[in-house]
MMTF fields as JSON, N, C-alpha, C and O atoms, coordinates in Angstrom:
{
  "mmtfVersion": "1.0.0",
  "mmtfProducer": "UNKNOWN",
  "numBonds": 343,
  "numAtoms": 344,
  "numGroups": 86,
  "numChains": 1,
  "numModels": 1,
  "chainsPerModel": [1],
  "groupsPerChain": [86],
  "chainIdList": ["A"],
  "bondAtomList": [4, 2, 8, 6, 12, 10, 16, 14, 20, 18, 24, 22, 28, 26, 32, 30, 36, 34, 40, 38, 44, 42, 48, 46, 52, 50, 56, 54, 60, 58, 64, 62, 68, 66, 72, 70, 76, 74, 80, 78, 84, 82, 88, 86, 92, 90, 96, 94, 100, 98, 104, 102, 108, 106, 112, 110, 116, 114, 120, 118, 124, 122, 128, 126, 132, 130, 136, 134, 140, 138, 144, 142, 148, 146, 152, 150, 156, 154, 160, 158, 164, 162, 168, 166, 172, 170, 176, 174, 180, 178, 184, 182, 188, 186, 192, 190, 196, 194, 200, 198, 204, 202, 208, 206, 212, 210, 216, 214, 220, 218, 224, 222, 228, 226, 232, 230, 236, 234, 240, 238, 244, 242, 248, 246, 252, 250, 256, 254, 260, 258, 264, 262, 268, 266, 272, 270, 276, 274, 280, 278, 284, 282, 288, 286, 292, 290, 296, 294, 300, 298, 304, 302, 308, 306, 312, 310, 316, 314, 320, 318, 324, 322, 328, 326, 332, 330, 336, 334, 340, 338],
  "bondOrderList": [1, 1, 1, 1, 1, 1, 1, 1, 1, 1, 1, 1, 1, 1, 1, 1, 1, 1, 1, 1, 1, 1, 1, 1, 1, 1, 1, 1, 1, 1, 1, 1, 1, 1, 1, 1, 1, 1, 1, 1, 1, 1, 1, 1, 1, 1, 1, 1, 1, 1, 1, 1, 1, 1, 1, 1, 1, 1, 1, 1, 1, 1, 1, 1, 1, 1, 1, 1, 1, 1, 1, 1, 1, 1, 1, 1, 1, 1, 1, 1, 1, 1, 1, 1, 1],
  "groupList": [{"groupName": "MET", "atomNameList": ["N", "CA", "C", "O"], "elementList": ["N", "C", "C", "O"], "formalChargeList": [0, 0, 0, 0], "bondAtomList": [1, 0, 2, 1, 3, 2], "bondOrderList": [1, 1, 2], "singleLetterCode": "M", "chemCompType": "L-PEPTIDE LINKING"}, {"groupName": "THR", "atomNameList": ["N", "CA", "C", "O"], "elementList": ["N", "C", "C", "O"], "formalChargeList": [0, 0, 0, 0], "bondAtomList": [1, 0, 2, 1, 3, 2], "bondOrderList": [1, 1, 2], "singleLetterCode": "T", "chemCompType": "L-PEPTIDE LINKING"}, {"groupName": "GLY", "atomNameList": ["N", "CA", "C", "O"], "elementList": ["N", "C", "C", "O"], "formalChargeList": [0, 0, 0, 0], "bondAtomList": [1, 0, 2, 1, 3, 2], "bondOrderList": [1, 1, 2], "singleLetterCode": "G", "chemCompType": "PEPTIDE LINKING"}, {"groupName": "PRO", "atomNameList": ["N", "CA", "C", "O"], "elementList": ["N", "C", "C", "O"], "formalChargeList": [0, 0, 0, 0], "bondAtomList": [1, 0, 2, 1, 3, 2], "bondOrderList": [1, 1, 2], "singleLetterCode": "P", "chemCompType": "L-PEPTIDE LINKING"}, {"groupName": "GLN", "atomNameList": ["N", "CA", "C", "O"], "elementList": ["N", "C", "C", "O"], "formalChargeList": [0, 0, 0, 0], "bondAtomList": [1, 0, 2, 1, 3, 2], "bondOrderList": [1, 1, 2], "singleLetterCode": "Q", "chemCompType": "L-PEPTIDE LINKING"}, {"groupName": "ASP", "atomNameList": ["N", "CA", "C", "O"], "elementList": ["N", "C", "C", "O"], "formalChargeList": [0, 0, 0, 0], "bondAtomList": [1, 0, 2, 1, 3, 2], "bondOrderList": [1, 1, 2], "singleLetterCode": "D", "chemCompType": "L-PEPTIDE LINKING"}, {"groupName": "ALA", "atomNameList": ["N", "CA", "C", "O"], "elementList": ["N", "C", "C", "O"], "formalChargeList": [0, 0, 0, 0], "bondAtomList": [1, 0, 2, 1, 3, 2], "bondOrderList": [1, 1, 2], "singleLetterCode": "A", "chemCompType": "L-PEPTIDE LINKING"}, {"groupName": "VAL", "atomNameList": ["N", "CA", "C", "O"], "elementList": ["N", "C", "C", "O"], "formalChargeList": [0, 0, 0, 0], "bondAtomList": [1, 0, 2, 1, 3, 2], "bondOrderList": [1, 1, 2], "singleLetterCode": "V", "chemCompType": "L-PEPTIDE LINKING"}, {"groupName": "ARG", "atomNameList": ["N", "CA", "C", "O"], "elementList": ["N", "C", "C", "O"], "formalChargeList": [0, 0, 0, 0], "bondAtomList": [1, 0, 2, 1, 3, 2], "bondOrderList": [1, 1, 2], "singleLetterCode": "R", "chemCompType": "L-PEPTIDE LINKING"}, {"groupName": "ILE", "atomNameList": ["N", "CA", "C", "O"], "elementList": ["N", "C", "C", "O"], "formalChargeList": [0, 0, 0, 0], "bondAtomList": [1, 0, 2, 1, 3, 2], "bondOrderList": [1, 1, 2], "singleLetterCode": "I", "chemCompType": "L-PEPTIDE LINKING"}, {"groupName": "SER", "atomNameList": ["N", "CA", "C", "O"], "elementList": ["N", "C", "C", "O"], "formalChargeList": [0, 0, 0, 0], "bondAtomList": [1, 0, 2, 1, 3, 2], "bondOrderList": [1, 1, 2], "singleLetterCode": "S", "chemCompType": "L-PEPTIDE LINKING"}, {"groupName": "GLU", "atomNameList": ["N", "CA", "C", "O"], "elementList": ["N", "C", "C", "O"], "formalChargeList": [0, 0, 0, 0], "bondAtomList": [1, 0, 2, 1, 3, 2], "bondOrderList": [1, 1, 2], "singleLetterCode": "E", "chemCompType": "L-PEPTIDE LINKING"}, {"groupName": "LEU", "atomNameList": ["N", "CA", "C", "O"], "elementList": ["N", "C", "C", "O"], "formalChargeList": [0, 0, 0, 0], "bondAtomList": [1, 0, 2, 1, 3, 2], "bondOrderList": [1, 1, 2], "singleLetterCode": "L", "chemCompType": "L-PEPTIDE LINKING"}, {"groupName": "HIS", "atomNameList": ["N", "CA", "C", "O"], "elementList": ["N", "C", "C", "O"], "formalChargeList": [0, 0, 0, 0], "bondAtomList": [1, 0, 2, 1, 3, 2], "bondOrderList": [1, 1, 2], "singleLetterCode": "H", "chemCompType": "L-PEPTIDE LINKING"}, {"groupName": "TRP", "atomNameList": ["N", "CA", "C", "O"], "elementList": ["N", "C", "C", "O"], "formalChargeList": [0, 0, 0, 0], "bondAtomList": [1, 0, 2, 1, 3, 2], "bondOrderList": [1, 1, 2], "singleLetterCode": "W", "chemCompType": "L-PEPTIDE LINKING"}, {"groupName": "TYR", "atomNameList": ["N", "CA", "C", "O"], "elementList": ["N", "C", "C", "O"], "formalChargeList": [0, 0, 0, 0], "bondAtomList": [1, 0, 2, 1, 3, 2], "bondOrderList": [1, 1, 2], "singleLetterCode": "Y", "chemCompType": "L-PEPTIDE LINKING"}, {"groupName": "CYS", "atomNameList": ["N", "CA", "C", "O"], "elementList": ["N", "C", "C", "O"], "formalChargeList": [0, 0, 0, 0], "bondAtomList": [1, 0, 2, 1, 3, 2], "bondOrderList": [1, 1, 2], "singleLetterCode": "C", "chemCompType": "L-PEPTIDE LINKING"}],
  "groupTypeList": [0, 1, 2, 3, 4, 3, 5, 6, 1, 6, 0, 5, 6, 3, 6, 3, 7, 7, 8, 9, 1, 6, 2, 10, 3, 1, 5, 11, 11, 12, 6, 6, 6, 4, 6, 7, 9, 6, 6, 7, 12, 6, 11, 4, 6, 6, 9, 2, 6, 6, 8, 7, 12, 3, 3, 7, 5, 13, 14, 10, 8, 6, 6, 8, 6, 3, 8, 6, 6, 7, 15, 3, 2, 3, 2, 6, 14, 10, 6, 10, 8, 2, 4, 8, 2, 16],
  "groupIdList": [1, 2, 3, 4, 5, 6, 7, 8, 9, 10, 11, 12, 13, 14, 15, 16, 17, 18, 19, 20, 21, 22, 23, 24, 25, 26, 27, 28, 29, 30, 31, 32, 33, 34, 35, 36, 37, 38, 39, 40, 41, 42, 43, 44, 45, 46, 47, 48, 49, 50, 51, 52, 53, 54, 55, 56, 57, 58, 59, 60, 61, 62, 63, 64, 65, 66, 67, 68, 69, 70, 71, 72, 73, 74, 75, 76, 77, 78, 79, 80, 81, 82, 83, 84, 85, 86],
  "secStructList": [7, 7, 7, 7, 7, 7, 7, 2, 2, 2, 2, 2, 7, 7, 7, 7, 7, 7, 7, 7, 7, 1, 1, 7, 7, 7, 2, 2, 2, 2, 2, 2, 2, 2, 2, 2, 2, 2, 2, 2, 2, 2, 2, 2, 2, 2, 2, 6, 7, 7, 7, 7, 7, 7, 7, 7, 7, 2, 2, 2, 2, 2, 2, 6, 1, 7, 7, 7, 7, 7, 7, 7, 1, 6, 6, 2, 2, 2, 2, 6, 6, 6, 6, 6, 7, 7],
  "xCoordList": [0.828, 0.0, 0.876, 1.703, 0.693, 1.428, 0.425, -0.436, 0.545, -0.339, 0.431, 1.625, -0.226, 0.485, 0.93, 0.137, 2.198, 2.769, 2.677, 2.902, 2.349, 2.307, 3.694, 4.695, 3.731, 4.986, 5.551, 4.861, 6.793, 7.402, 7.538, 7.396, 7.809, 7.967, 6.64, 6.614, 5.544, 4.236, 3.855, 3.194, 4.277, 3.946, 4.79, 4.341, 6.004, 6.908, 6.735, 7.401, 5.872, 5.702, 5.115, 4.149, 5.683, 5.154, 3.796, 3.454, 3.045, 1.746, 1.962, 2.971, 1.035, 1.207, 1.23, 0.475, 2.105, 2.266, 1.526, 1.107, 1.366, 0.706, -0.743, -1.048, -1.633, -3.051, -3.635, -3.406, -4.383, -5.032, -6.372, -7.22, -6.56, -7.78, -8.755, -9.924, -8.311, -9.209, -8.781, -7.612, -9.744, -9.441, -9.382, -9.57, -9.118, -8.983, -7.818, -8.012, -6.599, -5.415, -5.359, -5.85, -4.752, -4.57, -3.404, -2.665, -3.246, -2.13, -0.788, 0.165, -0.717, 0.522, 0.851, 2.013, -0.17, 0.066, 0.514, 1.399, -0.077, 0.346, 1.775, 2.552, 2.116, 3.476, 4.481, 5.569, 4.126, 5.026, 5.224, 6.347, 4.142, 4.256, 5.1, 5.915, 4.909, 5.688, 7.17, 8.033, 7.464, 8.86, 9.529, 10.686, 8.803, 9.365, 9.62, 10.68, 8.658, 8.832, 9.997, 10.797, 10.102, 11.204, 12.551, 13.531, 12.607, 13.863, 14.283, 15.462, 13.333, 13.652, 14.131, 15.113, 13.449, 13.863, 15.239, 16.04, 15.514, 16.828, 17.919, 19.004, 17.639, 18.618, 18.898, 20.049, 17.851, 18.046, 18.822, 19.67, 18.542, 19.27, 20.736, 21.616, 20.998, 22.378, 23.221, 24.413, 22.606, 23.381, 23.356, 23.976, 22.637, 22.614, 21.687, 21.901, 20.658, 19.719, 18.917, 18.526, 18.683, 17.9, 16.432, 15.922, 15.776, 14.355, 13.557, 13.762, 12.661, 11.86, 10.503, 9.77, 10.186, 8.907, 7.864, 8.2, 6.607, 5.58, 5.413, 5.663, 4.994, 4.829, 3.71, 2.752, 3.848, 2.85, 1.736, 1.994, 0.51, -0.639, -1.071, -1.795, -0.623, -0.898, -2.377, -2.859, -3.097, -4.525, -5.261, -6.018, -5.053, -5.707, -5.187, -5.935, -3.905, -3.306, -3.94, -4.183, -4.21, -4.842, -6.281, -6.775, -6.953, -8.337, -8.432, -9.462, -7.375, -7.381, -6.896, -6.955, -6.422, -5.846, -6.913, -8.051, -6.563, -7.544, -7.874, -7.014, -9.104, -9.542, -10.087, -10.589, -9.979, -10.542, -12.052, -12.552, -12.753, -14.203, -14.547, -13.858, -15.605, -16.079, -17.389, -18.313, -17.47, -18.665, -19.358, -18.684, -20.679, -21.393, -21.275, -21.143, -21.326, -21.282, -20.546, -20.07, -20.445, -19.749, -18.278, -17.564, -17.849, -16.465, -16.163, -15.012, -17.151, -16.903, -16.47, -15.608, -17.06, -16.722, -15.252, -14.54, -14.81, -13.419, -12.463, -11.317, -12.906, -12.057, -11.839, -10.84, -12.782, -12.643, -11.673, -11.323, -11.234, -10.306, -8.983, -8.44, -8.478, -7.179, -7.225, -6.171, -8.389, -8.449, -8.231, -7.941, -8.353, -8.137, -6.847, -6.695, -5.949, -4.664, -4.678, -3.754, -5.71, -5.826, -4.973, -4.941],
  "yCoordList": [-1.175, 0.0, 1.243, 1.435, 2.036, 3.286, 4.417, 4.56, 5.177, 6.315, 7.397, 7.249, 8.451, 9.514, 9.018, 8.513, 9.176, 8.766, 9.92, 11.07, 9.636, 10.712, 11.279, 10.567, 12.535, 13.228, 12.706, 12.728, 12.24, 11.658, 12.694, 12.358, 13.937, 14.955, 15.263, 15.585, 15.174, 15.435, 14.327, 14.578, 13.101, 11.987, 12.013, 11.547, 12.548, 12.58, 13.825, 13.955, 14.727, 15.973, 15.687, 14.933, 16.277, 16.044, 16.708, 17.661, 16.2, 16.79, 18.158, 18.364, 19.081, 20.392, 20.282, 19.512, 21.061, 21.013, 22.17, 22.059, 23.256, 24.433, 24.437, 24.223, 24.684, 24.71, 26.012, 26.361, 26.724, 27.964, 27.586, 26.983, 27.941, 27.551, 28.7, 28.466, 29.924, 31.057, 32.179, 32.289, 33.001, 34.122, 33.694, 32.524, 34.664, 34.38, 35.188, 36.257, 34.671, 35.402, 35.457, 34.569, 36.516, 36.663, 35.787, 35.255, 35.644, 34.855, 35.458, 34.732, 36.782, 37.451, 37.179, 36.959, 37.191, 36.911, 35.468, 35.207, 34.538, 33.138, 32.951, 32.202, 33.641, 33.55, 34.127, 33.577, 35.235, 35.832, 34.906, 34.742, 34.301, 33.373, 32.166, 31.7, 31.662, 30.517, 30.876, 30.064, 32.081, 32.507, 32.61, 32.219, 33.133, 33.249, 31.867, 31.622, 30.969, 29.616, 28.911, 28.253, 29.039, 28.409, 28.983, 28.246, 30.297, 30.918, 30.442, 30.177, 30.333, 29.868, 28.42, 28.074, 27.573, 26.178, 26.038, 25.201, 26.858, 26.813, 27.268, 26.687, 28.299, 28.784, 27.729, 27.519, 27.069, 26.027, 24.848, 24.273, 24.488, 23.388, 23.755, 22.904, 25.03, 25.468, 25.397, 25.093, 25.677, 25.628, 24.25, 24.026, 23.317, 21.939, 21.732, 20.821, 22.559, 22.409, 21.129, 20.77, 20.455, 19.225, 19.563, 20.553, 18.745, 18.957, 18.517, 17.422, 19.362, 19.081, 18.554, 19.222, 17.354, 16.761, 17.172, 17.373, 17.299, 17.67, 16.58, 15.408, 16.954, 15.947, 14.965, 15.313, 13.757, 12.719, 12.863, 12.931, 12.908, 12.988, 11.565, 10.938, 11.058, 9.67, 9.416, 8.303, 10.436, 10.266, 9.969, 9.001, 10.778, 10.555, 9.3, 8.592, 9.025, 7.854, 6.571, 5.636, 6.525, 5.346, 5.205, 4.088, 6.321, 6.266, 5.744, 5.188, 5.909, 5.439, 4.004, 3.435, 3.418, 2.079, 1.054, 1.156, 0.082, -0.954, -1.799, -2.078, -2.185, -2.986, -4.32, -4.425, -5.309, -6.612, -6.576, -5.782, -7.425, -7.495, -8.066, -8.954, -7.554, -8.039, -8.766, -8.203, -9.994, -10.799, -11.027, -11.233, -10.996, -11.23, -12.693, -13.598, -12.882, -14.245, -14.3, -13.277, -15.478, -15.621, -15.201, -15.672, -14.334, -13.872, -12.765, -12.338, -12.284, -11.251, -9.941, -9.243, -9.6, -8.342, -8.332, -7.36, -9.381, -9.416, -9.591, -9.146, -10.223, -10.412, -9.099, -8.943, -8.144, -6.866, -5.93, -4.889, -6.264, -5.432, -5.308, -6.294, -4.094, -3.867, -3.541, -3.372, -3.446, -3.148, -1.688, -1.347, -0.813, 0.608, 1.055, 2.232, 0.16, 0.51, 0.574, 1.122, 0.023, 0.049, -1.029, -1.163],
  "zCoordList": [0.0, 0.0, 0.0, 0.891, -0.956, -0.987, -0.92, -1.788, 0.071, 0.267, 0.99, 1.25, 1.307, 2.03, 3.402, 4.197, 3.643, 4.913, 5.908, 5.532, 7.179, 8.167, 8.405, 8.338, 8.676, 8.959, 10.279, 11.298, 10.268, 11.469, 12.577, 13.752, 12.226, 13.266, 13.933, 15.121, 13.209, 13.803, 14.778, 15.786, 14.475, 15.361, 16.623, 17.671, 16.547, 17.686, 18.545, 19.572, 18.156, 18.9, 20.275, 20.394, 21.301, 22.651, 22.834, 22.133, 23.765, 24.075, 24.734, 25.409, 24.547, 25.161, 26.682, 27.275, 27.297, 28.739, 29.4, 30.552, 28.696, 29.243, 28.794, 27.62, 29.75, 29.434, 29.98, 31.138, 29.152, 29.56, 30.185, 29.528, 31.452, 32.148, 32.331, 32.637, 32.154, 32.331, 31.391, 31.021, 31.017, 30.138, 28.692, 28.355, 27.851, 26.422, 25.876, 25.298, 26.063, 25.603, 24.079, 23.383, 23.594, 22.156, 21.709, 22.537, 20.408, 19.878, 20.284, 20.569, 20.308, 20.697, 22.163, 22.504, 23.042, 24.459, 24.662, 25.477, 23.942, 24.035, 23.544, 24.136, 22.449, 21.917, 22.905, 23.072, 23.562, 24.547, 25.739, 26.217, 26.224, 27.346, 26.968, 27.764, 25.762, 25.3, 25.186, 25.519, 24.719, 24.594, 25.961, 26.122, 26.943, 28.294, 28.882, 29.459, 28.741, 29.28, 28.595, 29.26, 27.274, 26.55, 26.975, 27.086, 27.214, 27.635, 29.018, 29.255, 29.923, 31.278, 31.235, 31.892, 30.47, 30.37, 29.725, 30.142, 28.704, 28.06, 29.02, 29.046, 29.808, 30.779, 31.844, 32.227, 32.32, 33.323, 32.749, 33.432, 31.513, 30.877, 30.684, 30.812, 30.374, 30.137, 31.408, 31.348, 32.555, 33.803, 34.431, 35.47, 33.802, 34.29, 35.467, 36.267, 35.59, 36.696, 36.522, 35.412, 37.627, 37.585, 37.357, 37.88, 36.586, 36.327, 37.547, 38.07, 37.989, 39.169, 38.722, 37.993, 39.168, 38.832, 39.865, 41.032, 39.455, 40.422, 41.473, 41.192, 42.678, 43.729, 43.381, 42.69, 43.862, 43.605, 44.632, 45.834, 44.158, 45.041, 45.363, 44.59, 46.51, 46.86, 47.104, 46.894, 47.543, 47.795, 46.486, 46.416, 45.459, 44.172, 43.499, 42.824, 43.684, 43.065, 43.592, 42.829, 44.906, 45.49, 45.01, 44.857, 44.774, 44.316, 42.893, 42.512, 42.094, 40.713, 40.57, 39.48, 41.653, 41.585, 41.217, 41.675, 40.406, 40.069, 41.298, 42.134, 41.381, 42.517, 42.017, 40.898, 42.848, 42.513, 42.736, 43.532, 42.042, 42.196, 43.57, 44.072, 44.165, 45.45, 45.199, 44.612, 45.633, 45.429, 46.769, 47.778, 46.799, 48.053, 48.478, 47.654, 49.766, 50.283, 51.596, 52.089, 52.167, 53.447, 53.322, 52.437, 54.196, 54.213, 53.223, 53.127, 52.483, 51.464, 52.107, 51.572, 53.251, 53.901, 54.322, 54.07, 54.946, 55.4, 54.215, 54.287, 53.141, 51.982, 51.232, 50.529, 51.381, 50.671, 51.374, 50.817, 52.566, 53.324, 52.583, 52.085, 52.517, 51.912, 50.441, 49.828, 49.85, 48.424, 48.125, 46.978, 49.09, 48.863, 49.533, 49.861, 49.733, 50.314, 51.827, 52.427, 52.461, 53.923, 54.543, 55.767]
}
């Protein structure tokens, strides 16, 4: 099959990290914010600063954990203990 091949650079592009949650900035304001963020990241990379990852929210993480199915019957209540990290 020969057809249009997807651009490799478009497939490798990272997902956007910055999200606008309020207001309606203009294209110029978004470009300025992006330039400032890129400059700060480049400066930190140049001095060899370690990348700081956001803290892990253990409360939300435990709530998203997969749980085993609980079936009714004798001993079901005690068998369900510990499924939420207790």
